[in-house]
Amino acid sequence: MNHRATQSFCVYTTMIGEYERLNEQPVAARSGMPFICLTDDPKLKSDTWQIRLVSPVFGMDPIRSQRELKLRPHLHLTEFGGSLYVDNTVVLRELPELIVDRYWSESGFSVPTHSYRQTVMDEFIEVARLGLDDPNRIFEQLNHYLIECPEALTDKPFWNAILLRDHADATVRNMSELWNSHVLRYSRRDQLSINYAFRKSGLKPGSILIDNFNSWFHDYSHLNDRDNSNGIRHSFNSLMPPLGRIRDLESALVKQRLVSTEQERNHQVALIAQMRSHEEAMTSQSQALNSIIEATANRLTAIETSKSWKVAHFLRRQAIRCPRLANFFWYCLNRPRKKPRHYF
């Protein structure tokens, strides 16, 4: 694909539910492609993204609302012939024109493969193990795929944080609609259903072979203070009735207070131990100082009771009365000694 063709493309991301901070894309200043953020937040501002307000499909399900925008750009970005989707955790390091030119596929769909997961079955197990969605939905989907399309479960999984698509291609559009239907019906983790959608639609995508964490054109180290356990985004919270959720929050608050009290108590114990340590150190220093004072006093007593001190009493009194005499005595005691002459 040449540079002229990429002028009908855009880069886009989605922000639904206000649960993370929007990542800026500095490369947008050098690109000829528009960078568009689809969001339901009217207060969202950006220096690099064009903010475009949208209405979520599901008011009580921000994740599936976000997925619908992510999976169906041909309906929400109709003025563009194609798009490069990037998750908000991805920051581009190179121009999107270079990415499109390098990874464009004749199938109209290009996506990175998962760089550290071997099969889709492994991805199902990991999603369930981490509790990223309702396990009933996850295992229902897995059982249905085992019966209907088991070969999809042995495929190499894809990493859907970057998607390059042709909006006008009919096969791509059909695949996207099927993919979206499975995300709505089964798990909202879209990587579990993309291989099934590819196989059932007859679409063979172009594979982008990169390390998912960083490559020549992207960086994945930006997590943007994302809180996956916040509110109805968490499957446990979204399935729980409001009264149960309130009770759960009350229990969490009590636990937090207990933890805070324990931490405060530990802090106070540490302060007391520190004060006692300082007190012991000061006592030790005081005892050492008293020992020095006592030794000095004993030495002075010994000097004052000595015969030499008593004999020199008269001289000391005269030196006090006559400073010049004191200076004379000091000179006599400290005058330079002449070296003896040696004649042999």
mmCIF file of C-alpha atoms in Angstrom:
data_model
loop_
_atom_site.group_PDB
_atom_site.id
_atom_site.type_symbol
_atom_site.label_atom_id
_atom_site.label_comp_id
_atom_site.label_asym_id
_atom_site.label_seq_id
_atom_site.Cartn_x
_atom_site.Cartn_y
_atom_site.Cartn_z
ATOM 1 C CA MET A 1 0.000 0.000 0.000
ATOM 2 C CA ASN A 2 1.418 3.380 -0.944
ATOM 3 C CA HIS A 3 1.459 6.592 1.059
ATOM 4 C CA ARG A 4 -1.363 8.090 -0.977
ATOM 5 C CA ALA A 5 -3.675 5.207 -0.075
ATOM 6 C CA THR A 6 -2.966 5.619 3.635
ATOM 7 C CA GLN A 7 -4.405 9.139 3.530
ATOM 8 C CA SER A 8 -7.892 7.588 3.836
ATOM 9 C CA PHE A 9 -6.846 5.849 7.066
ATOM 10 C CA CYS A 10 -7.111 6.942 10.681
ATOM 11 C CA VAL A 11 -5.654 5.838 13.996
ATOM 12 C CA TYR A 12 -8.218 5.383 16.745
ATOM 13 C CA THR A 13 -8.683 4.233 20.317
ATOM 14 C CA THR A 14 -11.609 4.008 22.737
ATOM 15 C CA MET A 15 -12.209 5.283 26.276
ATOM 16 C CA ILE A 16 -15.482 4.132 27.848
ATOM 17 C CA GLY A 17 -16.284 4.205 31.555
ATOM 18 C CA GLU A 18 -13.626 6.634 32.840
ATOM 19 C CA TYR A 19 -11.497 3.962 34.503
ATOM 20 C CA GLU A 20 -8.076 4.963 33.173
ATOM 21 C CA ARG A 21 -6.031 7.945 32.031
ATOM 22 C CA LEU A 22 -5.822 8.619 28.291
ATOM 23 C CA ASN A 23 -2.380 8.050 26.834
ATOM 24 C CA GLU A 24 -1.045 10.793 24.590
ATOM 25 C CA GLN A 25 0.500 9.904 21.215
ATOM 26 C CA PRO A 26 3.410 12.292 20.488
ATOM 27 C CA VAL A 27 3.914 10.741 17.044
ATOM 28 C CA ALA A 28 0.563 12.237 15.961
ATOM 29 C CA ALA A 29 2.252 15.623 15.433
ATOM 30 C CA ARG A 30 4.383 14.113 12.620
ATOM 31 C CA SER A 31 1.656 11.996 11.033
ATOM 32 C CA GLY A 32 -0.745 12.857 8.258
ATOM 33 C CA MET A 33 -3.376 10.523 9.718
ATOM 34 C CA PRO A 34 -5.977 11.818 12.180
ATOM 35 C CA PHE A 35 -5.840 10.309 15.677
ATOM 36 C CA ILE A 36 -9.395 9.840 16.972
ATOM 37 C CA CYS A 37 -10.521 8.842 20.461
ATOM 38 C CA LEU A 38 -14.092 7.507 20.753
ATOM 39 C CA THR A 39 -15.326 8.234 24.271
ATOM 40 C CA ASP A 40 -18.397 8.814 26.405
ATOM 41 C CA ASP A 41 -16.555 11.324 28.625
ATOM 42 C CA PRO A 42 -17.496 14.931 27.675
ATOM 43 C CA LYS A 43 -14.733 16.288 29.946
ATOM 44 C CA LEU A 44 -11.925 14.357 28.272
ATOM 45 C CA LYS A 45 -9.216 16.569 26.746
ATOM 46 C CA SER A 46 -6.120 15.697 24.740
ATOM 47 C CA ASP A 47 -3.225 17.359 22.943
ATOM 48 C CA THR A 48 -2.804 14.580 20.385
ATOM 49 C CA TRP A 49 -6.218 12.902 20.043
ATOM 50 C CA GLN A 50 -9.329 14.298 18.372
ATOM 51 C CA ILE A 51 -12.032 13.664 20.960
ATOM 52 C CA ARG A 52 -15.243 12.278 19.468
ATOM 53 C CA LEU A 53 -18.203 11.701 21.797
ATOM 54 C CA VAL A 54 -20.255 8.521 21.375
ATOM 55 C CA SER A 55 -23.142 6.897 23.226
ATOM 56 C CA PRO A 56 -22.325 3.498 24.787
ATOM 57 C CA VAL A 57 -24.399 0.606 23.493
ATOM 58 C CA PHE A 58 -24.856 -0.701 27.054
ATOM 59 C CA GLY A 59 -25.110 1.834 29.841
ATOM 60 C CA MET A 60 -24.364 -0.766 32.529
ATOM 61 C CA ASP A 61 -21.657 -2.643 30.606
ATOM 62 C CA PRO A 62 -18.765 -0.325 29.671
ATOM 63 C CA ILE A 63 -16.520 -3.214 28.600
ATOM 64 C CA ARG A 64 -18.866 -4.599 25.964
ATOM 65 C CA SER A 65 -19.682 -1.026 24.928
ATOM 66 C CA GLN A 66 -15.968 -0.470 24.373
ATOM 67 C CA ARG A 67 -15.652 -3.776 22.498
ATOM 68 C CA GLU A 68 -18.465 -2.808 20.144
ATOM 69 C CA LEU A 69 -16.560 0.347 19.168
ATOM 70 C CA LYS A 70 -13.310 -1.577 18.863
ATOM 71 C CA LEU A 71 -14.722 -4.409 16.718
ATOM 72 C CA ARG A 72 -16.944 -2.383 14.358
ATOM 73 C CA PRO A 73 -14.971 0.630 13.064
ATOM 74 C CA HIS A 74 -16.737 0.346 9.680
ATOM 75 C CA LEU A 75 -19.893 1.610 11.453
ATOM 76 C CA HIS A 76 -18.354 4.309 13.650
ATOM 77 C CA LEU A 77 -15.651 5.677 11.324
ATOM 78 C CA THR A 78 -17.475 5.542 8.017
ATOM 79 C CA GLU A 79 -15.558 8.469 6.495
ATOM 80 C CA PHE A 80 -12.342 6.418 6.462
ATOM 81 C CA GLY A 81 -11.427 3.539 4.160
ATOM 82 C CA GLY A 82 -9.396 1.803 6.831
ATOM 83 C CA SER A 83 -8.116 2.171 10.384
ATOM 84 C CA LEU A 84 -5.313 1.294 12.745
ATOM 85 C CA TYR A 85 -6.739 0.564 16.187
ATOM 86 C CA VAL A 86 -4.406 0.869 19.182
ATOM 87 C CA ASP A 87 -5.341 0.030 22.724
ATOM 88 C CA ASN A 88 -4.879 2.828 25.253
ATOM 89 C CA THR A 89 -1.977 0.864 26.762
ATOM 90 C CA VAL A 90 -0.071 1.162 23.469
ATOM 91 C CA VAL A 91 2.050 4.161 22.512
ATOM 92 C CA LEU A 92 3.288 4.361 18.933
ATOM 93 C CA ARG A 93 6.979 5.065 18.417
ATOM 94 C CA GLU A 94 6.828 5.302 14.612
ATOM 95 C CA LEU A 95 4.512 6.895 12.071
ATOM 96 C CA PRO A 96 1.314 4.912 11.469
ATOM 97 C CA GLU A 97 1.916 5.343 7.713
ATOM 98 C CA LEU A 98 5.013 3.138 8.064
ATOM 99 C CA ILE A 99 3.067 0.547 10.048
ATOM 100 C CA VAL A 100 0.281 0.362 7.460
ATOM 101 C CA ASP A 101 2.767 0.142 4.576
ATOM 102 C CA ARG A 102 4.669 -2.698 6.239
ATOM 103 C CA TYR A 103 1.840 -4.829 7.624
ATOM 104 C CA TRP A 104 -1.020 -4.294 5.191
ATOM 105 C CA SER A 105 -2.512 -7.621 4.131
ATOM 106 C CA GLU A 106 -4.486 -8.430 0.988
ATOM 107 C CA SER A 107 -7.077 -10.016 3.267
ATOM 108 C CA GLY A 108 -7.851 -6.568 4.674
ATOM 109 C CA PHE A 109 -7.097 -7.561 8.265
ATOM 110 C CA SER A 110 -3.747 -7.653 10.099
ATOM 111 C CA VAL A 111 -3.228 -8.409 13.797
ATOM 112 C CA PRO A 112 -0.239 -9.332 16.006
ATOM 113 C CA THR A 113 0.062 -12.925 17.181
ATOM 114 C CA HIS A 114 0.394 -13.558 20.899
ATOM 115 C CA SER A 115 4.109 -13.603 21.691
ATOM 116 C CA TYR A 116 3.989 -15.771 24.834
ATOM 117 C CA ARG A 117 0.803 -17.888 24.640
ATOM 118 C CA GLN A 118 0.817 -21.009 22.463
ATOM 119 C CA THR A 119 -2.867 -21.881 21.892
ATOM 120 C CA VAL A 120 -6.312 -20.366 22.250
ATOM 121 C CA MET A 121 -7.033 -23.100 24.813
ATOM 122 C CA ASP A 122 -4.169 -21.721 26.908
ATOM 123 C CA GLU A 123 -5.751 -18.267 26.685
ATOM 124 C CA PHE A 124 -9.116 -19.633 27.890
ATOM 125 C CA ILE A 125 -7.436 -21.274 30.885
ATOM 126 C CA GLU A 126 -5.467 -18.135 31.773
ATOM 127 C CA VAL A 127 -8.494 -15.832 31.555
ATOM 128 C CA ALA A 128 -10.447 -18.175 33.832
ATOM 129 C CA ARG A 129 -7.536 -18.566 36.255
ATOM 130 C CA LEU A 130 -7.103 -14.799 36.605
ATOM 131 C CA GLY A 131 -10.842 -14.232 37.049
ATOM 132 C CA LEU A 132 -11.007 -11.749 34.164
ATOM 133 C CA ASP A 133 -14.592 -12.694 33.348
ATOM 134 C CA ASP A 134 -17.505 -14.750 34.609
ATOM 135 C CA PRO A 135 -16.259 -18.375 34.643
ATOM 136 C CA ASN A 136 -19.709 -19.644 33.633
ATOM 137 C CA ARG A 137 -19.499 -17.690 30.375
ATOM 138 C CA ILE A 138 -15.871 -18.672 29.792
ATOM 139 C CA PHE A 139 -16.442 -22.415 30.151
ATOM 140 C CA GLU A 140 -19.763 -22.327 28.289
ATOM 141 C CA GLN A 141 -17.945 -20.709 25.369
ATOM 142 C CA LEU A 142 -15.095 -23.198 25.621
ATOM 143 C CA ASN A 143 -17.491 -26.185 25.603
ATOM 144 C CA HIS A 144 -19.384 -24.800 22.597
ATOM 145 C CA TYR A 145 -16.152 -24.279 20.650
ATOM 146 C CA LEU A 146 -14.980 -27.813 21.524
ATOM 147 C CA ILE A 147 -18.127 -29.158 19.869
ATOM 148 C CA GLU A 148 -18.547 -26.716 16.983
ATOM 149 C CA CYS A 149 -14.992 -25.637 16.030
ATOM 150 C CA PRO A 150 -12.324 -27.479 18.047
ATOM 151 C CA GLU A 151 -9.557 -26.581 15.579
ATOM 152 C CA ALA A 152 -9.870 -22.928 16.613
ATOM 153 C CA LEU A 153 -8.735 -23.863 20.114
ATOM 154 C CA THR A 154 -5.405 -25.219 18.873
ATOM 155 C CA ASP A 155 -4.631 -22.099 16.840
ATOM 156 C CA LYS A 156 -2.000 -19.589 17.871
ATOM 157 C CA PRO A 157 -3.901 -16.839 19.741
ATOM 158 C CA PHE A 158 -3.837 -13.217 18.629
ATOM 159 C CA TRP A 159 -2.989 -10.085 20.602
ATOM 160 C CA ASN A 160 -5.793 -7.641 19.869
ATOM 161 C CA ALA A 161 -4.251 -4.425 21.214
ATOM 162 C CA ILE A 162 -3.335 -3.448 17.620
ATOM 163 C CA LEU A 163 -5.705 -4.024 14.691
ATOM 164 C CA LEU A 164 -5.230 -2.976 11.059
ATOM 165 C CA ARG A 165 -8.442 -3.250 8.972
ATOM 166 C CA ASP A 166 -10.032 -2.399 5.651
ATOM 167 C CA HIS A 167 -13.494 -0.915 6.285
ATOM 168 C CA ALA A 168 -14.737 -1.559 2.745
ATOM 169 C CA ASP A 169 -13.896 -5.259 2.514
ATOM 170 C CA ALA A 170 -17.076 -7.350 2.793
ATOM 171 C CA THR A 171 -15.335 -10.370 4.339
ATOM 172 C CA VAL A 172 -13.704 -8.183 6.989
ATOM 173 C CA ARG A 173 -17.052 -6.620 7.819
ATOM 174 C CA ASN A 174 -18.773 -10.018 8.086
ATOM 175 C CA MET A 175 -15.993 -11.321 10.293
ATOM 176 C CA SER A 176 -16.238 -8.225 12.530
ATOM 177 C CA GLU A 177 -19.993 -8.653 12.947
ATOM 178 C CA LEU A 178 -19.589 -12.339 13.852
ATOM 179 C CA TRP A 179 -16.772 -11.503 16.245
ATOM 180 C CA ASN A 180 -18.871 -8.798 17.921
ATOM 181 C CA SER A 181 -21.821 -11.215 18.292
ATOM 182 C CA HIS A 182 -19.669 -13.713 20.156
ATOM 183 C CA VAL A 183 -18.288 -11.032 22.467
ATOM 184 C CA LEU A 184 -21.875 -10.063 23.306
ATOM 185 C CA ARG A 185 -23.020 -13.677 23.734
ATOM 186 C CA TYR A 186 -19.994 -15.171 25.480
ATOM 187 C CA SER A 187 -16.936 -13.778 27.249
ATOM 188 C CA ARG A 188 -16.176 -10.091 26.786
ATOM 189 C CA ARG A 189 -12.488 -11.038 26.404
ATOM 190 C CA ASP A 190 -12.356 -10.614 22.630
ATOM 191 C CA GLN A 191 -9.144 -12.650 22.174
ATOM 192 C CA LEU A 192 -11.144 -15.801 23.021
ATOM 193 C CA SER A 193 -13.458 -15.484 20.013
ATOM 194 C CA ILE A 194 -11.329 -13.883 17.264
ATOM 195 C CA ASN A 195 -9.875 -17.196 15.994
ATOM 196 C CA TYR A 196 -13.375 -18.705 15.810
ATOM 197 C CA ALA A 197 -14.614 -15.668 13.867
ATOM 198 C CA PHE A 198 -11.698 -15.900 11.421
ATOM 199 C CA ARG A 199 -12.354 -19.577 10.712
ATOM 200 C CA LYS A 200 -16.141 -19.272 10.395
ATOM 201 C CA SER A 201 -15.923 -16.245 8.079
ATOM 202 C CA GLY A 202 -13.192 -17.755 5.930
ATOM 203 C CA LEU A 203 -10.841 -14.831 6.580
ATOM 204 C CA LYS A 204 -7.105 -15.516 6.868
ATOM 205 C CA PRO A 205 -5.536 -12.452 8.501
ATOM 206 C CA GLY A 206 -2.057 -11.112 8.061
ATOM 207 C CA SER A 207 0.046 -11.924 11.127
ATOM 208 C CA ILE A 208 2.165 -9.166 12.682
ATOM 209 C CA LEU A 209 5.101 -10.974 14.271
ATOM 210 C CA ILE A 210 6.285 -8.748 17.120
ATOM 211 C CA ASP A 211 6.954 -8.898 20.835
ATOM 212 C CA ASN A 212 3.713 -7.749 22.440
ATOM 213 C CA PHE A 213 5.493 -5.620 25.035
ATOM 214 C CA ASN A 214 7.623 -3.556 22.648
ATOM 215 C CA SER A 215 8.709 -3.507 19.041
ATOM 216 C CA TRP A 216 10.250 -1.179 16.468
ATOM 217 C CA PHE A 217 6.984 0.784 16.307
ATOM 218 C CA HIS A 218 5.250 0.486 19.701
ATOM 219 C CA ASP A 219 5.695 0.437 23.459
ATOM 220 C CA TYR A 220 3.344 -1.389 25.833
ATOM 221 C CA SER A 221 4.697 -0.163 29.182
ATOM 222 C CA HIS A 222 1.983 2.464 29.745
ATOM 223 C CA LEU A 223 -0.755 1.209 32.073
ATOM 224 C CA ASN A 224 -2.332 4.609 32.760
ATOM 225 C CA ASP A 225 -3.439 3.921 36.342
ATOM 226 C CA ARG A 226 -5.942 1.393 35.016
ATOM 227 C CA ASP A 227 -8.193 -0.114 37.688
ATOM 228 C CA ASN A 228 -9.663 -3.369 36.378
ATOM 229 C CA SER A 229 -11.483 -4.013 39.664
ATOM 230 C CA ASN A 230 -13.324 -0.697 39.604
ATOM 231 C CA GLY A 231 -17.127 -0.828 39.758
ATOM 232 C CA ILE A 232 -19.101 -2.679 37.112
ATOM 233 C CA ARG A 233 -15.990 -3.395 35.013
ATOM 234 C CA HIS A 234 -15.188 -6.312 37.322
ATOM 235 C CA SER A 235 -17.229 -9.432 36.555
ATOM 236 C CA PHE A 236 -17.739 -10.136 40.265
ATOM 237 C CA ASN A 237 -19.145 -6.640 40.738
ATOM 238 C CA SER A 238 -21.196 -6.533 37.547
ATOM 239 C CA LEU A 239 -23.045 -9.769 38.378
ATOM 240 C CA MET A 240 -23.699 -8.934 42.033
ATOM 241 C CA PRO A 241 -27.020 -7.244 42.963
ATOM 242 C CA PRO A 242 -26.699 -3.644 44.265
ATOM 243 C CA LEU A 243 -27.500 -4.588 47.871
ATOM 244 C CA GLY A 244 -24.868 -7.321 47.776
ATOM 245 C CA ARG A 245 -22.361 -4.894 46.282
ATOM 246 C CA ILE A 246 -23.076 -2.398 49.073
ATOM 247 C CA ARG A 247 -22.546 -5.109 51.682
ATOM 248 C CA ASP A 248 -19.305 -6.170 49.996
ATOM 249 C CA LEU A 249 -18.041 -2.570 50.038
ATOM 250 C CA GLU A 250 -18.986 -2.236 53.717
ATOM 251 C CA SER A 251 -16.987 -5.379 54.527
ATOM 252 C CA ALA A 252 -14.045 -4.077 52.538
ATOM 253 C CA LEU A 253 -14.223 -0.778 54.440
ATOM 254 C CA VAL A 254 -14.210 -2.594 57.804
ATOM 255 C CA LYS A 255 -11.191 -4.652 56.698
ATOM 256 C CA GLN A 256 -9.427 -1.512 55.546
ATOM 257 C CA ARG A 257 -10.053 0.165 58.885
ATOM 258 C CA LEU A 258 -8.721 -2.886 60.714
ATOM 259 C CA VAL A 259 -5.642 -2.869 58.514
ATOM 260 C CA SER A 260 -5.187 0.877 59.088
ATOM 261 C CA THR A 261 -5.557 0.403 62.854
ATOM 262 C CA GLU A 262 -3.021 -2.417 62.842
ATOM 263 C CA GLN A 263 -0.614 -0.347 60.758
ATOM 264 C CA GLU A 264 -1.027 2.601 63.124
ATOM 265 C CA ARG A 265 -0.426 0.337 66.115
ATOM 266 C CA ASN A 266 2.707 -1.093 64.506
ATOM 267 C CA HIS A 267 3.877 2.431 63.757
ATOM 268 C CA GLN A 268 3.390 3.458 67.381
ATOM 269 C CA VAL A 269 5.263 0.369 68.607
ATOM 270 C CA ALA A 270 8.115 1.208 66.239
ATOM 271 C CA LEU A 271 8.220 4.803 67.528
ATOM 272 C CA ILE A 272 8.292 3.630 71.163
ATOM 273 C CA ALA A 273 11.111 1.187 70.379
ATOM 274 C CA GLN A 274 13.009 3.959 68.628
ATOM 275 C CA MET A 275 12.547 6.309 71.600
ATOM 276 C CA ARG A 276 13.768 3.615 74.004
ATOM 277 C CA SER A 277 16.786 3.015 71.810
ATOM 278 C CA HIS A 278 17.610 6.741 71.850
ATOM 279 C CA GLU A 279 17.097 6.813 75.629
ATOM 280 C CA GLU A 280 19.472 3.888 76.110
ATOM 281 C CA ALA A 281 22.056 5.554 73.872
ATOM 282 C CA MET A 282 21.789 8.825 75.832
ATOM 283 C CA THR A 283 22.122 6.917 79.151
ATOM 284 C CA SER A 284 25.226 5.171 77.869
ATOM 285 C CA GLN A 285 26.743 8.467 76.726
ATOM 286 C CA SER A 286 25.897 10.076 80.093
ATOM 287 C CA GLN A 287 27.599 7.232 81.981
ATOM 288 C CA ALA A 288 30.682 7.549 79.779
ATOM 289 C CA LEU A 289 30.789 11.326 80.397
ATOM 290 C CA ASN A 290 30.438 10.822 84.164
ATOM 291 C CA SER A 291 33.331 8.360 84.079
ATOM 292 C CA ILE A 292 35.509 10.930 82.280
ATOM 293 C CA ILE A 293 34.551 13.640 84.776
ATOM 294 C CA GLU A 294 35.276 11.348 87.706
ATOM 295 C CA ALA A 295 38.677 10.337 86.278
ATOM 296 C CA THR A 296 39.562 13.981 85.664
ATOM 297 C CA ALA A 297 38.565 14.944 89.230
ATOM 298 C CA ASN A 298 40.664 12.111 90.669
ATOM 299 C CA ARG A 299 43.637 13.230 88.612
ATOM 300 C CA LEU A 300 43.260 16.838 89.798
ATOM 301 C CA THR A 301 43.012 15.661 93.418
ATOM 302 C CA ALA A 302 46.188 13.622 92.985
ATOM 303 C CA ILE A 303 48.021 16.631 91.536
ATOM 304 C CA GLU A 304 46.845 19.006 94.264
ATOM 305 C CA THR A 305 47.930 16.593 97.020
ATOM 306 C CA SER A 306 51.364 15.967 95.525
ATOM 307 C CA LYS A 307 54.548 17.419 97.116
ATOM 308 C CA SER A 308 55.586 19.174 93.931
ATOM 309 C CA TRP A 309 52.266 21.006 93.845
ATOM 310 C CA LYS A 310 52.706 22.130 97.483
ATOM 311 C CA VAL A 311 56.351 23.196 96.934
ATOM 312 C CA ALA A 312 55.393 25.280 93.930
ATOM 313 C CA HIS A 313 52.568 26.983 95.811
ATOM 314 C CA PHE A 314 54.672 30.079 96.606
ATOM 315 C CA LEU A 315 55.779 30.460 92.978
ATOM 316 C CA ARG A 316 52.221 30.180 91.684
ATOM 317 C CA ARG A 317 51.059 32.932 94.029
ATOM 318 C CA GLN A 318 53.919 35.216 92.944
ATOM 319 C CA ALA A 319 53.159 34.486 89.284
ATOM 320 C CA ILE A 320 49.533 35.501 89.811
ATOM 321 C CA ARG A 321 50.629 38.778 91.491
ATOM 322 C CA CYS A 322 53.384 39.499 88.929
ATOM 323 C CA PRO A 323 52.597 38.392 85.348
ATOM 324 C CA ARG A 324 56.076 39.421 84.220
ATOM 325 C CA LEU A 325 57.592 36.975 86.678
ATOM 326 C CA ALA A 326 55.294 34.286 85.292
ATOM 327 C CA ASN A 327 56.456 35.106 81.779
ATOM 328 C CA PHE A 328 60.079 34.872 82.943
ATOM 329 C CA PHE A 329 59.518 31.436 84.434
ATOM 330 C CA TRP A 330 57.712 30.309 81.241
ATOM 331 C CA TYR A 331 60.651 31.549 79.152
ATOM 332 C CA CYS A 332 63.166 29.778 81.340
ATOM 333 C CA LEU A 333 61.276 26.520 81.009
ATOM 334 C CA ASN A 334 60.631 26.797 77.266
ATOM 335 C CA ARG A 335 63.674 28.685 75.927
ATOM 336 C CA PRO A 336 65.452 27.025 72.991
ATOM 337 C CA ARG A 337 68.266 24.728 73.999
ATOM 338 C CA LYS A 338 71.647 25.186 72.356
ATOM 339 C CA LYS A 339 73.099 22.083 70.862
ATOM 340 C CA PRO A 340 76.348 21.043 72.621
ATOM 341 C CA ARG A 341 79.473 21.440 70.605
ATOM 342 C CA HIS A 342 81.409 18.331 69.778
ATOM 343 C CA TYR A 343 85.176 18.860 69.388
ATOM 344 C CA PHE A 344 86.059 15.329 68.604
#
